[in-house]
CSV table of C-alpha atoms and ligand atoms in Angstrom, one decimal:
chain,number,residue,atom,x,y,z
A,1,UNK,CA,107.5,117.0,111.1
A,2,UNK,CA,108.4,113.4,111.8
A,3,UNK,CA,105.9,110.7,111.9
A,4,UNK,CA,106.2,107.2,111.9
A,5,UNK,CA,102.5,106.4,112.1
A,6,UNK,CA,100.3,105.0,109.3
A,7,UNK,CA,96.8,106.9,108.9
A,8,UNK,CA,94.1,104.7,110.1
A,9,UNK,CA,92.3,104.0,107.0
A,10,UNK,CA,95.4,102.7,105.5
A,11,UNK,CA,96.4,100.8,108.6
A,12,UNK,CA,92.9,99.1,108.6
A,13,UNK,CA,93.9,97.9,105.0
A,14,UNK,CA,97.3,96.7,106.1
A,15,UNK,CA,95.6,94.8,109.1
A,16,UNK,CA,93.2,93.1,106.4
A,17,UNK,CA,95.9,92.0,104.1
A,18,UNK,CA,98.1,90.7,107.1
A,19,UNK,CA,95.1,88.5,108.3
A,20,UNK,CA,94.0,87.5,104.5
A,21,UNK,CA,97.8,86.7,103.7
A,22,UNK,CA,98.2,84.5,106.5
A,23,UNK,CA,95.0,82.7,106.6
A,24,UNK,CA,94.2,82.4,102.9
A,25,UNK,CA,97.3,83.0,100.8
A,26,UNK,CA,100.2,81.3,102.7
A,27,UNK,CA,98.3,77.8,102.4
A,28,UNK,CA,98.6,78.2,98.5
A,29,UNK,CA,102.4,78.3,98.9
A,30,UNK,CA,102.2,74.8,100.4
A,31,UNK,CA,100.1,73.1,97.8
A,32,UNK,CA,100.2,74.9,94.4
A,33,UNK,CA,103.0,75.2,91.8
A,34,UNK,CA,104.7,78.0,89.8
A,35,UNK,CA,102.6,81.3,90.3
A,36,UNK,CA,103.7,82.3,86.7
A,37,UNK,CA,102.1,79.5,85.0
A,38,UNK,CA,98.7,80.6,83.9
A,39,UNK,CA,97.7,77.6,82.4
A,40,UNK,CA,97.4,75.6,85.6
A,41,UNK,CA,93.8,75.5,86.0
A,42,UNK,CA,93.6,74.3,89.9
A,43,UNK,CA,95.7,77.5,90.6
A,44,UNK,CA,93.3,79.5,88.6
A,45,UNK,CA,90.4,78.4,90.5
A,46,UNK,CA,91.8,78.8,93.8
A,47,UNK,CA,93.6,82.1,93.1
A,48,UNK,CA,91.0,84.0,90.9
A,49,UNK,CA,88.3,84.7,94.2
A,50,UNK,CA,91.2,85.8,95.9
A,51,UNK,CA,92.4,88.2,93.6
A,52,UNK,CA,88.7,89.4,93.4
A,53,UNK,CA,88.6,90.1,97.0
A,54,UNK,CA,92.0,92.1,96.6
A,55,UNK,CA,90.5,94.2,93.8
A,56,UNK,CA,87.2,94.8,95.7
A,57,UNK,CA,89.5,96.2,98.4
A,58,UNK,CA,91.2,98.6,96.2
A,59,UNK,CA,94.6,96.9,96.7
A,60,UNK,CA,94.9,95.3,93.1
A,61,UNK,CA,98.5,96.4,91.3
A,62,UNK,CA,99.2,98.9,93.9
A,63,UNK,CA,102.6,99.7,92.5
A,64,UNK,CA,101.0,101.6,89.3
A,65,UNK,CA,99.7,105.1,89.3
A,66,UNK,CA,96.1,105.4,88.9
A,67,UNK,CA,96.5,106.6,85.1
A,68,UNK,CA,98.5,103.5,84.6
A,69,UNK,CA,96.0,101.3,85.9
A,70,UNK,CA,97.1,101.1,89.8
A,71,UNK,CA,96.4,102.5,92.9
A,72,UNK,CA,98.7,105.3,93.3
A,73,UNK,CA,99.7,104.4,96.9
A,74,UNK,CA,103.3,105.7,96.5
A,75,UNK,CA,106.1,104.0,97.6
A,76,UNK,CA,105.9,104.3,101.6
A,77,UNK,CA,102.4,102.7,101.4
A,78,UNK,CA,103.7,100.3,99.0
A,79,UNK,CA,106.3,99.4,101.4
A,80,UNK,CA,104.2,99.0,104.2
A,81,UNK,CA,102.0,96.6,101.9
A,82,UNK,CA,104.9,94.5,100.6
A,83,UNK,CA,106.5,94.0,103.6
A,84,UNK,CA,103.4,91.8,104.3
A,85,UNK,CA,103.3,90.1,100.9
A,86,UNK,CA,106.7,89.2,100.9
A,87,UNK,CA,105.7,86.4,103.5
A,88,UNK,CA,104.2,84.5,101.1
A,89,UNK,CA,105.4,83.1,97.4
A,90,UNK,CA,102.0,83.4,95.8
A,91,UNK,CA,100.7,86.6,97.5
A,92,UNK,CA,102.4,89.2,95.0
A,93,UNK,CA,100.5,86.9,92.3
A,94,UNK,CA,97.2,87.4,94.4
A,95,UNK,CA,97.6,91.0,94.6
A,96,UNK,CA,98.7,91.7,91.1
A,97,UNK,CA,102.2,93.1,91.7
A,98,UNK,CA,104.7,90.2,91.4
A,99,UNK,CA,108.2,90.7,89.7
A,100,UNK,CA,109.2,90.7,86.8
A,101,UNK,CA,105.8,91.5,85.6
A,102,UNK,CA,105.3,94.7,87.9
A,103,UNK,CA,108.6,96.2,86.2
A,104,UNK,CA,107.4,95.3,82.9
A,105,UNK,CA,104.1,96.7,83.2
A,106,UNK,CA,105.7,99.8,84.5
A,107,UNK,CA,107.9,100.3,81.5
A,108,UNK,CA,104.9,99.2,79.0
A,109,UNK,CA,102.7,101.9,80.8
A,110,UNK,CA,105.2,104.5,80.4
A,111,UNK,CA,107.0,103.9,77.4
A,112,UNK,CA,104.5,101.8,75.6
A,113,UNK,CA,102.5,102.9,72.4
A,114,UNK,CA,98.3,102.5,72.8
A,115,UNK,CA,98.5,99.4,70.9
A,116,UNK,CA,101.3,98.1,72.7
A,117,UNK,CA,99.5,98.8,76.0
A,118,UNK,CA,96.3,97.3,75.0
A,119,UNK,CA,98.0,93.8,73.5
A,120,UNK,CA,100.5,93.6,76.3
A,121,UNK,CA,100.0,95.6,79.4
A,122,UNK,CA,96.1,94.9,79.6
A,123,UNK,CA,96.4,91.2,80.1
A,124,UNK,CA,99.3,91.7,82.2
A,125,UNK,CA,97.5,94.0,84.5
A,126,UNK,CA,94.3,91.7,84.6
A,127,UNK,CA,96.6,88.8,85.7
A,128,UNK,CA,95.8,86.7,82.7
A,129,UNK,CA,99.4,86.3,81.5
A,130,UNK,CA,103.2,86.3,82.8
A,131,UNK,CA,105.9,88.0,81.1
A,132,UNK,CA,109.4,87.9,81.0
A,133,UNK,CA,112.5,90.4,81.3
A,134,UNK,CA,115.4,89.3,79.0
A,135,UNK,CA,118.5,91.5,79.7
A,136,UNK,CA,121.4,89.6,81.2
A,137,UNK,CA,123.9,87.6,78.9
A,138,UNK,CA,125.8,84.5,79.4
A,139,UNK,CA,129.0,86.7,79.0
A,140,UNK,CA,128.0,90.1,80.4
A,141,UNK,CA,125.6,90.8,83.5
A,142,UNK,CA,126.7,93.3,85.7
A,143,UNK,CA,128.2,95.5,82.8
A,144,UNK,CA,125.3,95.9,80.3
A,145,UNK,CA,127.6,97.9,78.1
A,146,UNK,CA,129.2,94.6,76.9
A,147,UNK,CA,125.9,92.9,75.7
A,148,UNK,CA,126.1,91.8,72.2
A,149,UNK,CA,122.6,90.4,71.2
A,150,UNK,CA,122.1,92.4,68.2
A,151,UNK,CA,118.7,93.7,66.3
A,152,UNK,CA,119.1,94.7,62.7
A,153,UNK,CA,116.5,96.6,60.9
A,154,UNK,CA,114.8,94.6,57.9
A,155,UNK,CA,112.1,96.7,56.2
A,156,UNK,CA,109.4,96.9,58.4
A,157,UNK,CA,110.9,94.3,61.0
A,158,UNK,CA,113.9,94.0,63.2
A,159,UNK,CA,115.9,90.9,63.2
A,160,UNK,CA,117.3,89.8,66.7
A,161,UNK,CA,120.3,87.3,66.8
A,162,UNK,CA,122.3,86.4,70.2
A,163,UNK,CA,121.9,84.7,73.7
A,164,UNK,CA,120.4,85.7,76.8
A,165,UNK,CA,120.7,84.2,80.2
A,166,UNK,CA,118.6,83.9,83.5
A,167,UNK,CA,115.4,85.3,81.6
A,168,UNK,CA,113.3,84.3,84.4
A,169,UNK,CA,109.7,82.7,83.7
A,170,UNK,CA,110.4,82.6,80.1
A,171,UNK,CA,108.8,79.1,79.9
A,172,UNK,CA,105.5,80.5,81.3
A,173,UNK,CA,105.6,84.0,79.6
A,174,UNK,CA,103.4,85.4,76.7
A,175,UNK,CA,106.0,87.7,75.8
A,176,UNK,CA,109.5,88.9,76.7
A,177,UNK,CA,110.8,92.6,77.0
A,178,UNK,CA,114.7,92.1,75.5
A,179,UNK,CA,117.4,94.6,75.7
A,180,UNK,CA,119.6,94.4,72.5
A,181,UNK,CA,122.2,96.4,70.5
A,182,UNK,CA,120.6,98.6,67.5
A,183,UNK,CA,123.6,100.6,66.7
A,184,UNK,CA,127.3,99.3,67.6
A,185,UNK,CA,128.7,102.5,66.3
A,186,UNK,CA,127.4,104.7,69.1
A,187,UNK,CA,128.3,104.7,72.9
A,188,UNK,CA,126.1,101.6,74.2
A,189,UNK,CA,124.1,103.8,76.5
A,190,UNK,CA,122.5,105.3,73.4
A,191,UNK,CA,122.9,102.4,71.3
A,192,UNK,CA,120.5,99.5,72.8
A,193,UNK,CA,117.0,99.4,72.4
A,194,UNK,CA,114.3,97.4,74.1
A,195,UNK,CA,111.7,95.3,72.0
A,196,UNK,CA,108.8,93.3,72.9
A,197,UNK,CA,109.1,89.6,71.7
A,198,UNK,CA,105.9,87.5,71.5
A,199,UNK,CA,106.7,83.8,73.1
A,200,UNK,CA,106.4,81.3,70.2
A,201,UNK,CA,108.2,83.7,67.8
A,202,UNK,CA,109.9,81.6,65.1
A,203,UNK,CA,114.0,81.5,66.1
A,204,UNK,CA,113.2,81.8,69.9
A,205,UNK,CA,114.6,78.7,71.8
A,206,UNK,CA,114.9,77.8,75.3
A,207,UNK,CA,118.2,76.0,75.6
A,208,UNK,CA,117.6,75.1,79.1
A,209,UNK,CA,116.2,76.5,82.4
A,210,UNK,CA,118.5,77.1,85.3
A,211,UNK,CA,117.5,76.5,88.7
A,212,UNK,CA,118.7,78.4,92.2
A,213,UNK,CA,120.2,76.3,94.9
A,214,UNK,CA,119.1,72.8,95.0
A,215,UNK,CA,115.8,73.3,93.1
A,216,UNK,CA,114.8,70.4,90.9
A,217,UNK,CA,115.0,70.6,87.0
A,218,UNK,CA,111.0,70.9,87.2
A,219,UNK,CA,111.2,73.7,89.6
A,220,UNK,CA,113.9,75.4,87.5
A,221,UNK,CA,112.8,78.5,85.8
A,222,UNK,CA,115.6,80.8,84.5
A,223,UNK,CA,115.9,80.5,80.9
A,224,UNK,CA,118.9,80.3,78.8
A,225,UNK,CA,117.8,81.7,75.7
A,226,UNK,CA,118.7,81.8,72.1
A,227,UNK,CA,117.6,84.2,69.6
A,228,UNK,CA,118.3,83.2,66.2
A,229,UNK,CA,117.0,85.6,63.4
A,230,UNK,CA,113.9,86.0,65.7
A,231,UNK,CA,111.7,88.8,63.4
A,232,UNK,CA,109.4,91.4,65.1
A,233,UNK,CA,107.5,94.0,63.6
A,234,UNK,CA,108.8,97.4,64.0
A,235,UNK,CA,106.2,98.5,66.1
A,236,UNK,CA,107.5,96.1,68.8
A,237,UNK,CA,110.2,98.7,69.6
A,238,UNK,CA,109.2,99.8,73.1
A,239,UNK,CA,110.3,103.4,73.6
A,240,UNK,CA,112.7,105.1,71.6
A,241,UNK,CA,115.3,103.7,69.5
A,242,UNK,CA,118.5,103.9,71.7
A,243,UNK,CA,116.6,104.4,75.1
A,244,UNK,CA,117.0,101.0,76.6
A,245,UNK,CA,119.5,102.2,79.4
A,246,UNK,CA,117.0,104.9,80.4
A,247,UNK,CA,114.3,102.3,80.1
A,248,UNK,CA,116.0,99.7,82.3
A,249,UNK,CA,117.0,102.3,84.8
A,250,UNK,CA,113.4,103.2,85.5
A,251,UNK,CA,112.6,99.4,85.8
A,252,UNK,CA,115.5,98.5,88.0
A,253,UNK,CA,115.3,101.3,90.4
A,254,UNK,CA,111.7,100.3,91.4
A,255,UNK,CA,112.3,96.6,91.2
A,256,UNK,CA,115.3,96.9,93.6
A,257,UNK,CA,113.5,98.7,96.3
A,258,UNK,CA,110.6,96.4,95.6
A,259,UNK,CA,112.5,93.4,96.5
A,260,UNK,CA,113.8,95.2,99.5
A,261,UNK,CA,110.3,95.5,100.9
A,262,UNK,CA,109.5,92.0,100.2
A,263,UNK,CA,112.7,90.8,101.8
A,264,UNK,CA,111.7,92.6,105.2
A,265,UNK,CA,109.0,89.9,105.3
A,266,UNK,CA,111.5,87.2,105.2
A,267,UNK,CA,113.7,88.6,107.6
A,268,UNK,CA,111.0,89.0,110.3
A,269,UNK,CA,109.7,85.6,109.7
A,270,UNK,CA,113.2,84.0,110.2
A,271,UNK,CA,113.4,86.4,113.5
A,272,UNK,CA,109.8,85.4,114.5
A,273,UNK,CA,111.0,81.5,114.3
A,274,UNK,CA,114.3,82.6,116.3
A,275,UNK,CA,112.3,84.0,119.0
A,276,UNK,CA,109.6,80.9,119.0
A,277,UNK,CA,112.7,78.5,119.3
A,278,UNK,CA,114.6,80.6,122.0
A,279,UNK,CA,111.5,80.3,124.6
A,280,UNK,CA,110.6,76.8,123.4
A,281,UNK,CA,114.2,74.8,123.4
A,282,UNK,CA,115.7,74.0,126.6
A,283,UNK,CA,119.2,72.7,127.9
A,284,UNK,CA,119.8,71.6,131.2
A,285,UNK,CA,120.5,75.2,132.5
A,286,UNK,CA,117.3,76.4,131.1
A,287,UNK,CA,115.7,77.8,128.0
A,288,UNK,CA,118.0,79.0,125.0
A,289,UNK,CA,116.3,82.7,125.6
A,290,UNK,CA,118.1,82.9,128.8
A,291,UNK,CA,121.6,82.4,127.6
A,292,UNK,CA,123.5,85.4,126.8
A,293,UNK,CA,124.8,83.9,123.2
A,294,UNK,CA,121.3,83.8,122.2
A,295,UNK,CA,120.3,87.2,123.6
A,296,UNK,CA,123.4,88.5,121.4
A,297,UNK,CA,121.5,86.7,118.6
A,298,UNK,CA,118.3,88.1,119.2
A,299,UNK,CA,119.3,91.7,120.1
A,300,UNK,CA,121.5,92.0,116.9
A,301,UNK,CA,118.8,90.7,114.6
A,302,UNK,CA,116.2,93.1,116.0
A,303,UNK,CA,118.7,95.7,115.4
A,304,UNK,CA,119.5,94.9,111.9
A,305,UNK,CA,116.2,94.2,110.8
A,306,UNK,CA,114.8,97.8,112.5
A,307,UNK,CA,118.0,99.7,110.9
A,308,UNK,CA,117.5,98.1,107.4
A,309,UNK,CA,113.7,99.0,107.6
A,310,UNK,CA,114.1,102.7,108.3
A,311,UNK,CA,116.7,102.9,105.6
A,312,UNK,CA,114.4,101.1,103.3
A,313,UNK,CA,111.2,103.4,104.3
A,314,UNK,CA,113.2,106.7,104.4
A,315,UNK,CA,114.2,105.8,100.5
A,316,UNK,CA,110.7,105.1,99.8
A,317,UNK,CA,109.9,108.5,101.2
A,318,UNK,CA,112.4,110.3,99.3
A,319,UNK,CA,111.2,108.3,96.0
A,320,UNK,CA,107.6,109.8,96.7
A,321,UNK,CA,109.2,113.3,97.3
A,322,UNK,CA,111.5,113.4,94.0
A,323,UNK,CA,109.1,111.2,91.8
A,324,UNK,CA,112.3,110.2,90.2
A,325,UNK,CA,114.3,107.4,90.9
A,326,UNK,CA,117.7,108.9,89.5
A,327,UNK,CA,117.7,111.4,92.1
A,328,UNK,CA,117.2,108.9,94.8
A,329,UNK,CA,119.9,106.5,93.4
A,330,UNK,CA,122.5,106.7,96.2
A,331,UNK,CA,119.5,105.4,98.6
A,332,UNK,CA,118.5,102.8,96.3
A,333,UNK,CA,122.1,101.5,96.4
A,334,UNK,CA,122.3,101.7,100.0
A,335,UNK,CA,119.3,99.5,100.4
A,336,UNK,CA,120.5,97.1,97.7
A,337,UNK,CA,123.8,96.7,99.6
A,338,UNK,CA,122.3,96.1,103.0
A,339,UNK,CA,119.4,94.0,102.0
A,340,UNK,CA,121.5,90.7,101.3
A,341,UNK,CA,123.8,91.4,104.4
A,342,UNK,CA,120.7,91.6,107.1
A,343,UNK,CA,118.7,88.9,105.4
A,344,UNK,CA,121.8,86.4,105.5
A,345,UNK,CA,122.7,87.4,109.0
A,346,UNK,CA,119.3,87.0,110.6
A,347,UNK,CA,118.7,83.8,108.8
A,348,UNK,CA,121.9,82.3,109.6
A,349,UNK,CA,121.5,83.0,113.3
A,350,UNK,CA,118.0,81.7,113.4
A,351,UNK,CA,118.9,78.5,111.2
A,352,UNK,CA,122.0,77.8,113.8
A,353,UNK,CA,119.8,78.2,116.9
A,354,UNK,CA,117.3,75.7,115.3
A,355,UNK,CA,120.2,72.9,115.4
A,356,UNK,CA,119.8,70.1,112.8
A,357,UNK,CA,116.4,71.0,112.2
A,358,UNK,CA,117.4,74.3,111.0
A,359,UNK,CA,119.6,72.9,108.4
A,360,UNK,CA,117.2,70.3,107.4
A,361,UNK,CA,114.8,70.3,104.5
A,362,UNK,CA,112.0,70.5,106.7
A,363,UNK,CA,112.6,74.1,107.4
A,364,UNK,CA,112.7,77.2,105.3
A,365,UNK,CA,116.2,78.5,106.3
A,366,UNK,CA,118.1,76.7,103.4
A,367,UNK,CA,115.9,78.3,100.8
A,368,UNK,CA,116.5,81.7,102.6
A,369,UNK,CA,120.0,81.5,102.6
A,370,UNK,CA,120.1,80.9,98.9
A,371,UNK,CA,117.5,83.8,98.6
A,372,UNK,CA,119.9,86.1,100.9
A,373,UNK,CA,122.4,85.5,97.9
A,374,UNK,CA,120.2,86.0,95.1
A,375,UNK,CA,119.7,89.4,96.4
A,376,UNK,CA,123.2,90.1,96.3
A,377,UNK,CA,123.4,89.2,92.7
A,378,UNK,CA,119.9,90.0,91.0
A,379,UNK,CA,119.5,93.4,89.6
A,380,UNK,CA,123.2,93.8,89.9
A,381,UNK,CA,125.8,92.6,92.4
A,382,UNK,CA,126.6,94.4,95.8
A,383,UNK,CA,130.2,95.4,94.7
A,384,UNK,CA,128.4,97.6,91.9
A,385,UNK,CA,125.7,99.1,94.2
A,386,UNK,CA,128.5,99.8,96.7
A,387,UNK,CA,130.5,101.8,94.1
A,388,UNK,CA,127.5,103.7,93.1
A,389,UNK,CA,126.8,104.6,96.9
A,390,UNK,CA,130.3,105.6,97.6
A,391,UNK,CA,130.6,107.6,94.2
A,392,UNK,CA,127.3,109.3,95.1
A,393,UNK,CA,128.8,110.2,98.5
A,394,UNK,CA,132.2,111.7,97.6
A,395,UNK,CA,130.6,113.5,94.5
A,396,UNK,CA,130.1,116.9,95.9
A,397,UNK,CA,132.6,116.8,98.5
A,398,UNK,CA,135.1,119.6,98.3
A,399,UNK,CA,139.0,118.5,98.8
A,400,UNK,CA,140.6,119.7,102.4
A,401,UNK,CA,143.3,121.6,103.4
A,402,UNK,CA,146.2,119.7,101.3
A,403,UNK,CA,148.5,119.4,104.3
A,404,UNK,CA,146.6,118.0,107.2
A,405,UNK,CA,143.1,118.1,106.1
A,406,UNK,CA,140.0,119.5,108.2
A,407,UNK,CA,140.4,117.3,111.1
A,408,UNK,CA,143.7,118.3,112.2
A,409,UNK,CA,143.3,119.4,115.8
A,410,UNK,CA,146.3,121.9,116.0
A,411,UNK,CA,145.2,123.7,113.0
A,412,UNK,CA,141.6,123.8,114.2
A,413,UNK,CA,142.8,124.8,117.9
A,414,UNK,CA,144.6,127.8,116.2
A,415,UNK,CA,141.6,128.7,114.0
A,416,UNK,CA,139.3,128.6,117.2
A,417,UNK,CA,141.6,130.9,118.8
A,418,UNK,CA,141.8,133.5,116.1
A,419,UNK,CA,138.1,133.3,115.7
A,420,UNK,CA,137.3,134.0,119.5
A,421,UNK,CA,140.5,136.4,119.9
A,422,UNK,CA,138.5,139.5,120.9
A,423,UNK,CA,136.4,137.9,123.1
A,424,UNK,CA,139.1,136.0,124.8
A,425,UNK,CA,140.9,139.1,125.3
A,426,UNK,CA,138.1,141.1,126.7
A,427,UNK,CA,137.6,137.9,129.2
A,428,UNK,CA,141.0,138.3,130.4
A,429,UNK,CA,141.1,142.2,130.8
A,430,UNK,CA,138.0,141.7,133.0
A,431,UNK,CA,139.8,139.4,135.5
B,1,LIG,C1,117.7,84.5,90.8
B,1,LIG,C2,117.9,85.5,89.6
B,1,LIG,C3,117.0,85.7,88.8
B,1,LIG,C4,117.1,86.6,87.9
B,1,LIG,N1,116.6,87.3,86.7
B,1,LIG,C5,116.8,87.8,85.7
B,1,LIG,C6,116.0,88.1,84.6
B,1,LIG,O1,114.6,87.8,84.9
B,1,LIG,N2,116.1,88.9,83.6
B,1,LIG,C7,117.6,89.4,83.4
B,1,LIG,O2,118.1,89.7,82.5
B,1,LIG,N3,118.6,89.0,84.5
B,1,LIG,C8,118.2,88.3,85.7
B,1,LIG,N4,119.1,87.8,86.3
B,1,LIG,C9,120.6,88.0,86.0
B,1,LIG,C10,121.1,89.2,86.8
B,1,LIG,O3,120.4,90.3,86.9
B,1,LIG,C11,122.5,89.1,86.8
B,1,LIG,O4,122.9,87.7,87.6
B,1,LIG,C12,123.5,90.1,87.3
B,1,LIG,O5,123.1,91.3,86.9
B,1,LIG,C13,124.9,89.8,87.6
B,1,LIG,O6,125.3,89.5,86.4
B,1,LIG,P1,126.3,88.1,86.2
B,1,LIG,O7,125.6,87.1,86.9
B,1,LIG,O8,126.5,87.9,85.0
B,1,LIG,O9,127.5,88.5,87.2
B,1,LIG,P2,129.1,89.2,86.7
B,1,LIG,O10,128.5,90.5,86.1
B,1,LIG,O11,129.5,88.1,85.8
B,1,LIG,O12,129.7,89.4,88.1
B,1,LIG,C14,130.1,88.4,88.9
B,1,LIG,C15,130.6,88.9,90.0
B,1,LIG,O13,131.8,89.5,89.7
B,1,LIG,C16,132.0,90.7,90.5
B,1,LIG,N5,131.8,92.0,89.7
B,1,LIG,C17,131.2,92.1,88.6
B,1,LIG,N6,131.4,93.7,88.3
B,1,LIG,C18,132.0,94.3,89.2
B,1,LIG,C19,132.4,95.4,89.6
B,1,LIG,N7,132.2,96.4,88.6
B,1,LIG,N8,133.3,95.7,90.6
B,1,LIG,C20,133.5,94.8,91.4
B,1,LIG,N9,133.0,93.4,91.3
B,1,LIG,C21,132.4,93.2,90.1
B,1,LIG,C22,130.8,90.7,91.7
B,1,LIG,O14,131.7,90.0,92.6
B,1,LIG,C23,129.8,89.8,91.1
B,1,LIG,O15,129.0,89.0,91.6
B,1,LIG,C24,118.7,86.9,87.5
B,1,LIG,C25,119.5,86.8,88.5
B,1,LIG,C26,119.3,85.9,89.5
B,1,LIG,C27,120.2,85.4,90.6
């Protein structure tokens, strides 16, 4: 059974979300600051009542299973929700599913002790605090086996030393989840562990915050961190000692596809602006929409978005089916590779069609172009995911006949004649 329809009850929820985000949440993007700054009183006053409405509709923290404090909607329904929330910078926070808190909540829920869940997960789920995921290092990003930040056991504590880079939102986080080497003697896949580090821990220092694109220093939020003798109690180890890779995979598998879901909203936004421009702007010969070069842009963009969305929804469906990100690695990698390319291409066409206005800082396209590049780097660069995809695709393929392979037409014709010989002879005899 192939069915592209949404259940009527859930569609009703989505219709409510669509209207709510457009009328109540998108305006926040234009007047409020950083959604991760929980100390911003004005933001709290405006956002709290909206969050309550989301809770009342049963849409809060929709990415988590019910036993973990969420709604248990599964990835397909989450995709349909996220492609609406992705329109707005503030919407994920209003709906309790903003990255990186969503991924941190997921691993705290899955691997945390009852005490860790009480102290860190609950306030995170309640939207009371922000968190940070501190994995990338200045000298190693795409290849985590090269990480050197180290934790050494000392009595009832672990002592962390090293540097991390691009730890987003560290400045507003109440705690950080940091991935460090705990046993350099074994294979890195079993020698690294995750720790929860409360912010403000002595020895934890933000060297500076980097921004992306042309972000001003006050909007820059990706921390270069130094850990100097940062001491955390032994009960702040998250999951098993040596299990950091497995935990990271759980987190990043979900994170990558959730980014894809939200990015669809931005692609559509750029596309809608392209359509509006095409039917509004005129030259001597008529509307831009009536020119073949514009029609090419519109048709290609629609196809790109629809193909990407189908790939993503199918991947979401596979995750729901297997309940295991590892079983869907190939498909998640494919989404990760396609996402920045489609995003970039659609935005570039729309930006170009808007002329000088499109390139100006009075339109969202420049930020979207940078965002497309972010999608090609964050959670692993495109090349790495392309390799994963290709490796998975060839993994179970048997080698062909060594001389000419299975596509060689003369060989295939000979095999076909042999297969049909008896019937061909009967047909000739009957003539
Ligand atoms: C906006 C943003 C937010 C981020 N937030 C966080 C965060 O909160 N926490 C966190 O820990 N990290 C975060 N990151 C870091 C991100 O995960 C890393 O940037 C990413 O893993 C790549 O690492 P790198 O930057 O060190 O690039 P590198 O590993 O140096 O790679 C640079 C380039 O080298 C090439 N390359 C690398 N490896 C290969 C390969 N195997 N094959 C072919 N080519 C290759 C690619 O062209 C790649 O783009 C964030 C990044 C961005 C942009």
